mmCIF file of C-alpha atoms in Angstrom:
data_model
loop_
_atom_site.group_PDB
_atom_site.id
_atom_site.type_symbol
_atom_site.label_atom_id
_atom_site.label_comp_id
_atom_site.label_asym_id
_atom_site.label_seq_id
_atom_site.Cartn_x
_atom_site.Cartn_y
_atom_site.Cartn_z
ATOM 1 C CA UNK A 1 0.049 0.105 -0.102
ATOM 2 C CA UNK A 2 1.381 3.339 -0.827
ATOM 3 C CA UNK A 3 0.283 6.982 -0.994
ATOM 4 C CA UNK A 4 -0.606 6.919 -4.722
ATOM 5 C CA UNK A 5 -2.906 4.261 -4.207
ATOM 6 C CA UNK A 6 -5.244 6.161 -1.446
ATOM 7 C CA UNK A 7 -4.962 9.257 -3.561
ATOM 8 C CA UNK A 8 -6.457 7.001 -6.332
ATOM 9 C CA UNK A 9 -9.228 5.589 -4.217
ATOM 10 C CA UNK A 10 -10.243 9.065 -2.574
ATOM 11 C CA UNK A 11 -10.455 10.690 -6.333
ATOM 12 C CA UNK A 12 -12.577 8.116 -7.720
ATOM 13 C CA UNK A 13 -15.074 8.298 -4.343
ATOM 14 C CA UNK A 14 -15.137 12.023 -4.934
ATOM 15 C CA UNK A 15 -15.644 12.029 -8.600
ATOM 16 C CA UNK A 16 -17.560 8.962 -9.041
ATOM 17 C CA UNK A 17 -15.761 8.302 -12.525
ATOM 18 C CA UNK A 18 -12.679 6.576 -13.493
ATOM 19 C CA UNK A 19 -11.726 8.977 -16.332
ATOM 20 C CA UNK A 20 -12.392 12.068 -14.603
ATOM 21 C CA UNK A 21 -10.544 10.937 -11.479
ATOM 22 C CA UNK A 22 -7.586 10.197 -13.796
ATOM 23 C CA UNK A 23 -7.757 13.917 -15.319
ATOM 24 C CA UNK A 24 -7.835 14.920 -12.030
ATOM 25 C CA UNK A 25 -4.662 13.377 -10.690
ATOM 26 C CA UNK A 26 -2.834 13.946 -14.175
ATOM 27 C CA UNK A 27 -2.465 10.145 -15.020
ATOM 28 C CA UNK A 28 -3.900 7.468 -17.217
ATOM 29 C CA UNK A 29 -7.194 5.901 -16.404
ATOM 30 C CA UNK A 30 -5.452 2.560 -16.612
ATOM 31 C CA UNK A 31 -3.212 3.927 -13.790
ATOM 32 C CA UNK A 32 -5.698 4.803 -11.791
ATOM 33 C CA UNK A 33 -7.349 1.194 -12.221
ATOM 34 C CA UNK A 34 -4.142 -0.422 -11.396
ATOM 35 C CA UNK A 35 -3.508 1.558 -8.135
ATOM 36 C CA UNK A 36 -6.966 0.633 -6.698
ATOM 37 C CA UNK A 37 -6.599 -3.206 -7.750
ATOM 38 C CA UNK A 38 -3.414 -3.020 -5.929
ATOM 39 C CA UNK A 39 -4.791 -1.438 -3.008
ATOM 40 C CA UNK A 40 -7.643 -4.230 -3.178
ATOM 41 C CA UNK A 41 -5.094 -6.917 -3.640
ATOM 42 C CA UNK A 42 -3.059 -5.523 -0.225
ATOM 43 C CA UNK A 43 -6.236 -5.328 1.752
ATOM 44 C CA UNK A 44 -7.849 -8.653 0.505
ATOM 45 C CA UNK A 45 -10.963 -6.608 -0.112
ATOM 46 C CA UNK A 46 -12.972 -5.216 -3.057
ATOM 47 C CA UNK A 47 -13.411 -1.594 -2.215
ATOM 48 C CA UNK A 48 -15.661 -0.612 -5.421
ATOM 49 C CA UNK A 49 -18.435 -1.949 -7.397
ATOM 50 C CA UNK A 50 -18.280 -0.534 -10.749
ATOM 51 C CA UNK A 51 -20.132 -1.038 -14.223
ATOM 52 C CA UNK A 52 -20.361 1.047 -17.147
ATOM 53 C CA UNK A 53 -22.521 3.837 -15.798
ATOM 54 C CA UNK A 54 -21.838 3.789 -11.961
ATOM 55 C CA UNK A 55 -19.061 3.413 -9.342
ATOM 56 C CA UNK A 56 -20.008 2.692 -5.800
ATOM 57 C CA UNK A 57 -18.188 2.013 -2.508
ATOM 58 C CA UNK A 58 -18.692 -1.687 -1.150
ATOM 59 C CA UNK A 59 -19.520 -2.079 2.191
ATOM 60 C CA UNK A 60 -15.747 -2.977 2.961
ATOM 61 C CA UNK A 61 -15.024 0.512 0.846
ATOM 62 C CA UNK A 62 -17.119 2.342 3.138
ATOM 63 C CA UNK A 63 -15.633 0.771 6.435
ATOM 64 C CA UNK A 64 -12.029 1.689 4.878
ATOM 65 C CA UNK A 65 -12.763 5.381 3.619
ATOM 66 C CA UNK A 66 -12.575 7.075 7.042
ATOM 67 C CA UNK A 67 -8.722 5.156 7.316
ATOM 68 C CA UNK A 68 -7.892 6.207 4.140
ATOM 69 C CA UNK A 69 -8.745 9.865 4.518
ATOM 70 C CA UNK A 70 -6.740 10.029 7.801
ATOM 71 C CA UNK A 71 -3.977 8.352 6.011
ATOM 72 C CA UNK A 72 -3.776 11.119 3.599
ATOM 73 C CA UNK A 73 -4.090 13.806 5.970
ATOM 74 C CA UNK A 74 -1.058 12.358 8.102
ATOM 75 C CA UNK A 75 0.803 12.415 4.769
ATOM 76 C CA UNK A 76 0.221 15.726 3.907
ATOM 77 C CA UNK A 77 1.168 17.071 7.310
ATOM 78 C CA UNK A 78 4.271 15.072 7.402
ATOM 79 C CA UNK A 79 5.544 16.915 4.411
ATOM 80 C CA UNK A 80 4.503 20.241 5.891
ATOM 81 C CA UNK A 81 6.216 19.417 9.130
ATOM 82 C CA UNK A 82 9.529 18.311 7.621
ATOM 83 C CA UNK A 83 10.049 21.337 5.678
ATOM 84 C CA UNK A 84 13.378 23.176 6.573
ATOM 85 C CA UNK A 85 11.929 26.542 6.426
ATOM 86 C CA UNK A 86 10.757 26.167 9.878
ATOM 87 C CA UNK A 87 11.631 25.193 13.252
ATOM 88 C CA UNK A 88 8.359 23.703 14.227
ATOM 89 C CA UNK A 89 4.869 23.404 12.712
ATOM 90 C CA UNK A 90 2.092 24.292 15.219
ATOM 91 C CA UNK A 91 -1.563 23.205 14.285
ATOM 92 C CA UNK A 92 -4.170 24.190 16.581
ATOM 93 C CA UNK A 93 -7.917 23.872 16.325
ATOM 94 C CA UNK A 94 -10.918 25.346 18.089
ATOM 95 C CA UNK A 95 -14.014 27.536 17.516
ATOM 96 C CA UNK A 96 -13.872 30.522 15.103
ATOM 97 C CA UNK A 97 -15.083 32.779 17.417
ATOM 98 C CA UNK A 98 -12.652 31.935 20.071
ATOM 99 C CA UNK A 99 -9.872 32.390 17.611
ATOM 100 C CA UNK A 100 -11.498 36.033 16.279
ATOM 101 C CA UNK A 101 -12.510 37.579 19.624
ATOM 102 C CA UNK A 102 -10.425 35.818 22.226
ATOM 103 C CA UNK A 103 -6.621 34.857 20.741
ATOM 104 C CA UNK A 104 -6.345 36.724 17.466
ATOM 105 C CA UNK A 105 -3.973 39.331 19.243
ATOM 106 C CA UNK A 106 -2.109 36.450 20.967
ATOM 107 C CA UNK A 107 -1.459 34.671 17.620
ATOM 108 C CA UNK A 108 -0.016 37.825 16.025
ATOM 109 C CA UNK A 109 2.256 38.628 19.194
ATOM 110 C CA UNK A 110 3.323 34.719 18.992
ATOM 111 C CA UNK A 111 4.335 35.047 15.445
ATOM 112 C CA UNK A 112 6.361 38.321 15.986
ATOM 113 C CA UNK A 113 8.125 36.290 18.857
ATOM 114 C CA UNK A 114 8.615 33.126 16.985
ATOM 115 C CA UNK A 115 8.983 34.026 13.414
ATOM 116 C CA UNK A 116 10.420 30.788 12.524
ATOM 117 C CA UNK A 117 7.417 28.891 14.165
ATOM 118 C CA UNK A 118 4.864 28.101 11.265
ATOM 119 C CA UNK A 119 1.234 28.313 12.771
ATOM 120 C CA UNK A 120 -2.000 26.835 11.489
ATOM 121 C CA UNK A 121 -5.258 27.149 13.106
ATOM 122 C CA UNK A 122 -8.365 25.312 12.143
ATOM 123 C CA UNK A 123 -11.610 26.995 12.882
ATOM 124 C CA UNK A 124 -14.350 24.969 11.225
ATOM 125 C CA UNK A 125 -13.641 21.535 12.594
ATOM 126 C CA UNK A 126 -16.383 20.755 15.269
ATOM 127 C CA UNK A 127 -17.116 17.151 15.427
ATOM 128 C CA UNK A 128 -15.968 15.566 18.850
ATOM 129 C CA UNK A 129 -15.007 12.345 16.974
ATOM 130 C CA UNK A 130 -13.041 14.329 14.450
ATOM 131 C CA UNK A 131 -11.194 16.167 16.906
ATOM 132 C CA UNK A 132 -10.221 13.258 18.723
ATOM 133 C CA UNK A 133 -9.015 11.464 15.629
ATOM 134 C CA UNK A 134 -7.044 14.488 14.576
ATOM 135 C CA UNK A 135 -5.479 14.619 17.753
ATOM 136 C CA UNK A 136 -4.905 10.789 18.293
ATOM 137 C CA UNK A 137 -3.180 10.965 14.841
ATOM 138 C CA UNK A 138 -0.826 13.881 15.836
ATOM 139 C CA UNK A 139 -1.987 16.005 13.131
ATOM 140 C CA UNK A 140 -3.325 18.524 15.469
ATOM 141 C CA UNK A 141 -1.219 19.331 18.518
ATOM 142 C CA UNK A 142 -3.808 21.172 20.667
ATOM 143 C CA UNK A 143 -7.520 21.043 20.664
ATOM 144 C CA UNK A 144 -9.686 23.907 21.902
ATOM 145 C CA UNK A 145 -12.827 22.381 23.372
ATOM 146 C CA UNK A 146 -15.953 23.202 25.435
ATOM 147 C CA UNK A 147 -16.703 19.701 25.736
ATOM 148 C CA UNK A 148 -13.472 17.826 26.033
ATOM 149 C CA UNK A 149 -13.351 14.376 25.569
ATOM 150 C CA UNK A 150 -13.125 12.405 28.216
ATOM 151 C CA UNK A 151 -10.380 9.923 27.193
ATOM 152 C CA UNK A 152 -7.429 8.579 28.985
ATOM 153 C CA UNK A 153 -4.961 9.264 26.361
ATOM 154 C CA UNK A 154 -5.802 13.233 26.657
ATOM 155 C CA UNK A 155 -4.679 15.998 28.862
ATOM 156 C CA UNK A 156 -6.550 19.127 29.313
ATOM 157 C CA UNK A 157 -5.755 22.458 30.697
ATOM 158 C CA UNK A 158 -8.483 25.196 31.688
ATOM 159 C CA UNK A 159 -8.263 28.513 29.753
ATOM 160 C CA UNK A 160 -11.139 30.692 30.755
ATOM 161 C CA UNK A 161 -14.949 30.695 31.534
ATOM 162 C CA UNK A 162 -17.469 32.725 29.064
ATOM 163 C CA UNK A 163 -20.522 33.920 29.992
ATOM 164 C CA UNK A 164 -23.514 34.162 27.450
ATOM 165 C CA UNK A 165 -25.718 37.175 27.655
ATOM 166 C CA UNK A 166 -28.839 38.086 25.684
ATOM 167 C CA UNK A 167 -28.206 41.047 23.411
ATOM 168 C CA UNK A 168 -30.021 43.522 21.023
ATOM 169 C CA UNK A 169 -29.392 46.538 18.946
ATOM 170 C CA UNK A 170 -32.653 47.989 20.561
ATOM 171 C CA UNK A 171 -33.112 48.335 24.472
ATOM 172 C CA UNK A 172 -36.043 46.621 25.887
ATOM 173 C CA UNK A 173 -37.752 47.075 29.339
ATOM 174 C CA UNK A 174 -39.735 43.753 29.669
ATOM 175 C CA UNK A 175 -38.340 40.622 30.548
ATOM 176 C CA UNK A 176 -37.552 38.026 27.629
ATOM 177 C CA UNK A 177 -39.432 34.818 28.250
ATOM 178 C CA UNK A 178 -39.667 31.540 26.479
ATOM 179 C CA UNK A 179 -42.372 32.577 23.953
ATOM 180 C CA UNK A 180 -40.021 35.040 22.761
ATOM 181 C CA UNK A 181 -37.706 32.665 21.215
ATOM 182 C CA UNK A 182 -40.696 31.854 18.790
ATOM 183 C CA UNK A 183 -40.729 35.436 17.706
ATOM 184 C CA UNK A 184 -39.172 36.269 14.100
ATOM 185 C CA UNK A 185 -36.769 38.481 15.718
ATOM 186 C CA UNK A 186 -35.030 36.204 17.697
ATOM 187 C CA UNK A 187 -31.480 34.791 16.174
ATOM 188 C CA UNK A 188 -30.050 31.487 17.078
ATOM 189 C CA UNK A 189 -26.522 30.245 17.261
ATOM 190 C CA UNK A 190 -25.427 27.241 19.101
ATOM 191 C CA UNK A 191 -22.543 28.507 21.532
ATOM 192 C CA UNK A 192 -20.535 26.005 23.162
ATOM 193 C CA UNK A 193 -21.190 23.682 25.896
ATOM 194 C CA UNK A 194 -23.264 23.511 28.032
ATOM 195 C CA UNK A 195 -25.390 26.161 25.849
ATOM 196 C CA UNK A 196 -27.177 23.544 23.297
ATOM 197 C CA UNK A 197 -28.294 21.338 26.126
ATOM 198 C CA UNK A 198 -29.436 24.456 28.529
ATOM 199 C CA UNK A 199 -31.086 25.891 25.440
ATOM 200 C CA UNK A 200 -33.030 22.744 24.384
ATOM 201 C CA UNK A 201 -34.372 22.328 28.034
ATOM 202 C CA UNK A 202 -36.138 25.851 27.781
ATOM 203 C CA UNK A 203 -37.531 25.159 24.150
ATOM 204 C CA UNK A 204 -37.816 21.299 23.811
ATOM 205 C CA UNK A 205 -36.109 19.377 21.511
ATOM 206 C CA UNK A 206 -38.631 19.901 18.577
ATOM 207 C CA UNK A 207 -37.816 23.752 18.842
ATOM 208 C CA UNK A 208 -36.755 25.006 15.363
ATOM 209 C CA UNK A 209 -35.172 28.692 15.498
ATOM 210 C CA UNK A 210 -36.722 31.273 13.163
ATOM 211 C CA UNK A 211 -33.480 32.304 12.212
ATOM 212 C CA UNK A 212 -30.181 30.415 12.933
ATOM 213 C CA UNK A 213 -26.319 30.644 11.853
ATOM 214 C CA UNK A 214 -23.190 28.395 12.831
ATOM 215 C CA UNK A 215 -20.987 32.056 12.328
ATOM 216 C CA UNK A 216 -20.164 34.037 15.103
ATOM 217 C CA UNK A 217 -19.279 37.037 12.703
ATOM 218 C CA UNK A 218 -22.664 36.783 10.999
ATOM 219 C CA UNK A 219 -24.536 36.357 14.212
ATOM 220 C CA UNK A 220 -23.080 39.412 15.317
ATOM 221 C CA UNK A 221 -23.620 41.631 12.210
ATOM 222 C CA UNK A 222 -27.152 40.409 12.286
ATOM 223 C CA UNK A 223 -27.628 41.690 16.028
ATOM 224 C CA UNK A 224 -26.089 44.776 15.154
ATOM 225 C CA UNK A 225 -27.960 45.538 11.964
ATOM 226 C CA UNK A 226 -31.116 43.514 12.046
ATOM 227 C CA UNK A 227 -32.962 44.962 15.083
ATOM 228 C CA UNK A 228 -33.359 41.416 16.538
ATOM 229 C CA UNK A 229 -31.913 39.719 19.768
ATOM 230 C CA UNK A 230 -29.969 36.700 20.620
ATOM 231 C CA UNK A 231 -27.223 35.225 22.681
ATOM 232 C CA UNK A 232 -23.526 36.499 22.391
ATOM 233 C CA UNK A 233 -20.460 35.970 24.665
ATOM 234 C CA UNK A 234 -19.886 38.610 26.847
ATOM 235 C CA UNK A 235 -16.302 39.137 25.600
ATOM 236 C CA UNK A 236 -17.848 39.405 22.186
ATOM 237 C CA UNK A 237 -20.744 41.878 23.222
ATOM 238 C CA UNK A 238 -19.183 44.042 25.710
ATOM 239 C CA UNK A 239 -17.202 46.301 23.282
ATOM 240 C CA UNK A 240 -20.401 47.167 21.569
ATOM 241 C CA UNK A 241 -22.387 47.639 24.713
ATOM 242 C CA UNK A 242 -19.926 49.795 25.665
ATOM 243 C CA UNK A 243 -20.158 52.065 22.534
ATOM 244 C CA UNK A 244 -24.100 51.946 22.685
ATOM 245 C CA UNK A 245 -24.437 49.512 19.518
ATOM 246 C CA UNK A 246 -25.763 46.505 21.639
ATOM 247 C CA UNK A 247 -27.857 46.373 24.681
ATOM 248 C CA UNK A 248 -27.747 43.634 27.352
ATOM 249 C CA UNK A 249 -31.429 42.542 27.832
ATOM 250 C CA UNK A 250 -33.387 41.307 31.056
ATOM 251 C CA UNK A 251 -34.437 37.770 31.059
ATOM 252 C CA UNK A 252 -35.738 35.431 33.527
ATOM 253 C CA UNK A 253 -32.953 32.719 32.167
ATOM 254 C CA UNK A 254 -29.251 32.421 33.381
ATOM 255 C CA UNK A 255 -27.250 30.686 30.929
ATOM 256 C CA UNK A 256 -24.737 28.255 32.766
ATOM 257 C CA UNK A 257 -20.993 29.439 31.876
ATOM 258 C CA UNK A 258 -18.995 27.592 29.159
ATOM 259 C CA UNK A 259 -15.508 26.682 30.406
ATOM 260 C CA UNK A 260 -12.794 26.237 27.660
ATOM 261 C CA UNK A 261 -10.233 23.591 27.763
ATOM 262 C CA UNK A 262 -7.025 23.252 25.701
ATOM 263 C CA UNK A 263 -6.643 19.414 24.991
ATOM 264 C CA UNK A 264 -3.763 17.431 23.931
ATOM 265 C CA UNK A 265 -2.162 13.786 23.961
ATOM 266 C CA UNK A 266 -0.693 13.343 27.291
ATOM 267 C CA UNK A 267 1.948 11.129 25.674
ATOM 268 C CA UNK A 268 2.968 14.208 23.680
ATOM 269 C CA UNK A 269 3.503 16.600 26.982
ATOM 270 C CA UNK A 270 7.189 16.779 26.028
ATOM 271 C CA UNK A 271 6.753 17.942 22.471
ATOM 272 C CA UNK A 272 8.006 21.371 22.054
ATOM 273 C CA UNK A 273 5.029 22.339 19.941
ATOM 274 C CA UNK A 274 2.432 21.681 23.053
ATOM 275 C CA UNK A 275 4.548 23.967 25.038
ATOM 276 C CA UNK A 276 4.552 26.746 22.443
ATOM 277 C CA UNK A 277 0.805 26.333 21.786
ATOM 278 C CA UNK A 278 0.368 26.616 25.384
ATOM 279 C CA UNK A 279 2.456 29.773 25.306
ATOM 280 C CA UNK A 280 0.656 31.249 22.598
ATOM 281 C CA UNK A 281 -2.728 30.820 24.637
ATOM 282 C CA UNK A 282 -1.078 32.373 27.798
ATOM 283 C CA UNK A 283 -0.778 29.081 29.860
ATOM 284 C CA UNK A 284 2.365 28.919 31.621
#
C-alpha cells in the first residue's frame, strides 16, 4: 500500500468516475485502475463496485474510507512538518469565535516573537470524533474544546470561563421569556457546551429557531444591523455594549457558563509544539 493508491481511491470516491479521476490526478485511467486493484489486493477486499455507468463503494470500501482519508491527512501534514524553512509547525483547532475574538492578538504577538514557528489554526472542525482522531493521529497538537473528550490518553488544561448573555441593538424594558424565542426577531446560534443542552431544556427538542447561523461574525452582524435579539458571549458583546451599539436584555433565564479547555495527547506533553501552543494561549 502506498499513498498514490490512497489518492486514486479518494479521487474516484469523490468524482465517481474513473476517467475524470484520472484527469484530476493527471495520470491515465489505466493507472488509476491499477492503483486501486493493487490496494484491493493488499487489503484482500473489493473496495469499489463498478459498471459502465456507476461507481459505488462496497461495504468494505465504506469501512475503509475514513482510514484512507486519515492516512492522506497524515501524509500531507508530514510533508509540511519536514520542511526545513521552519523550526516547528504548530497546528491548533478550535471554535472560530475563540480565535477571532479571544486569541487573535495572542497569535499575532506569538508570530512576532517566534518568526520561525509556522502556525496553522483550524476553525471549522467541530465534530468531537474528528477532533479526537486528529489529536490521536498527531495532526493537531492542541484542540480548544468546550466539551473536551473524556479519554485516558488526553490531558486538558482550563483556559477560561465564558458568560453568555442576551443582547439586541434595541433596548427593551420587558423581560425576555420562553415564548419570545419563537418570535421572528430571535436569532439563534449554538454556542459552546453546555449552551445547546441548556437551551433545548427551555424550548424543547422539537424547537426550530426562526433564524439560525453557525458563524459568530454573521451572528454579530445580524444583531448589530437587524434589530433582532440573540445570545452572544460577553467577550464579544461588551465592546459594542460600551459604545451603545448593543444592549444587554433583561431575561428570566441565566445561561450556565461555558468553560474552554486546551486538549492534547498526554504522551506528547514533552513535544515542544505543545509548550509553544500553550505559550500562545497564555498558559504557563
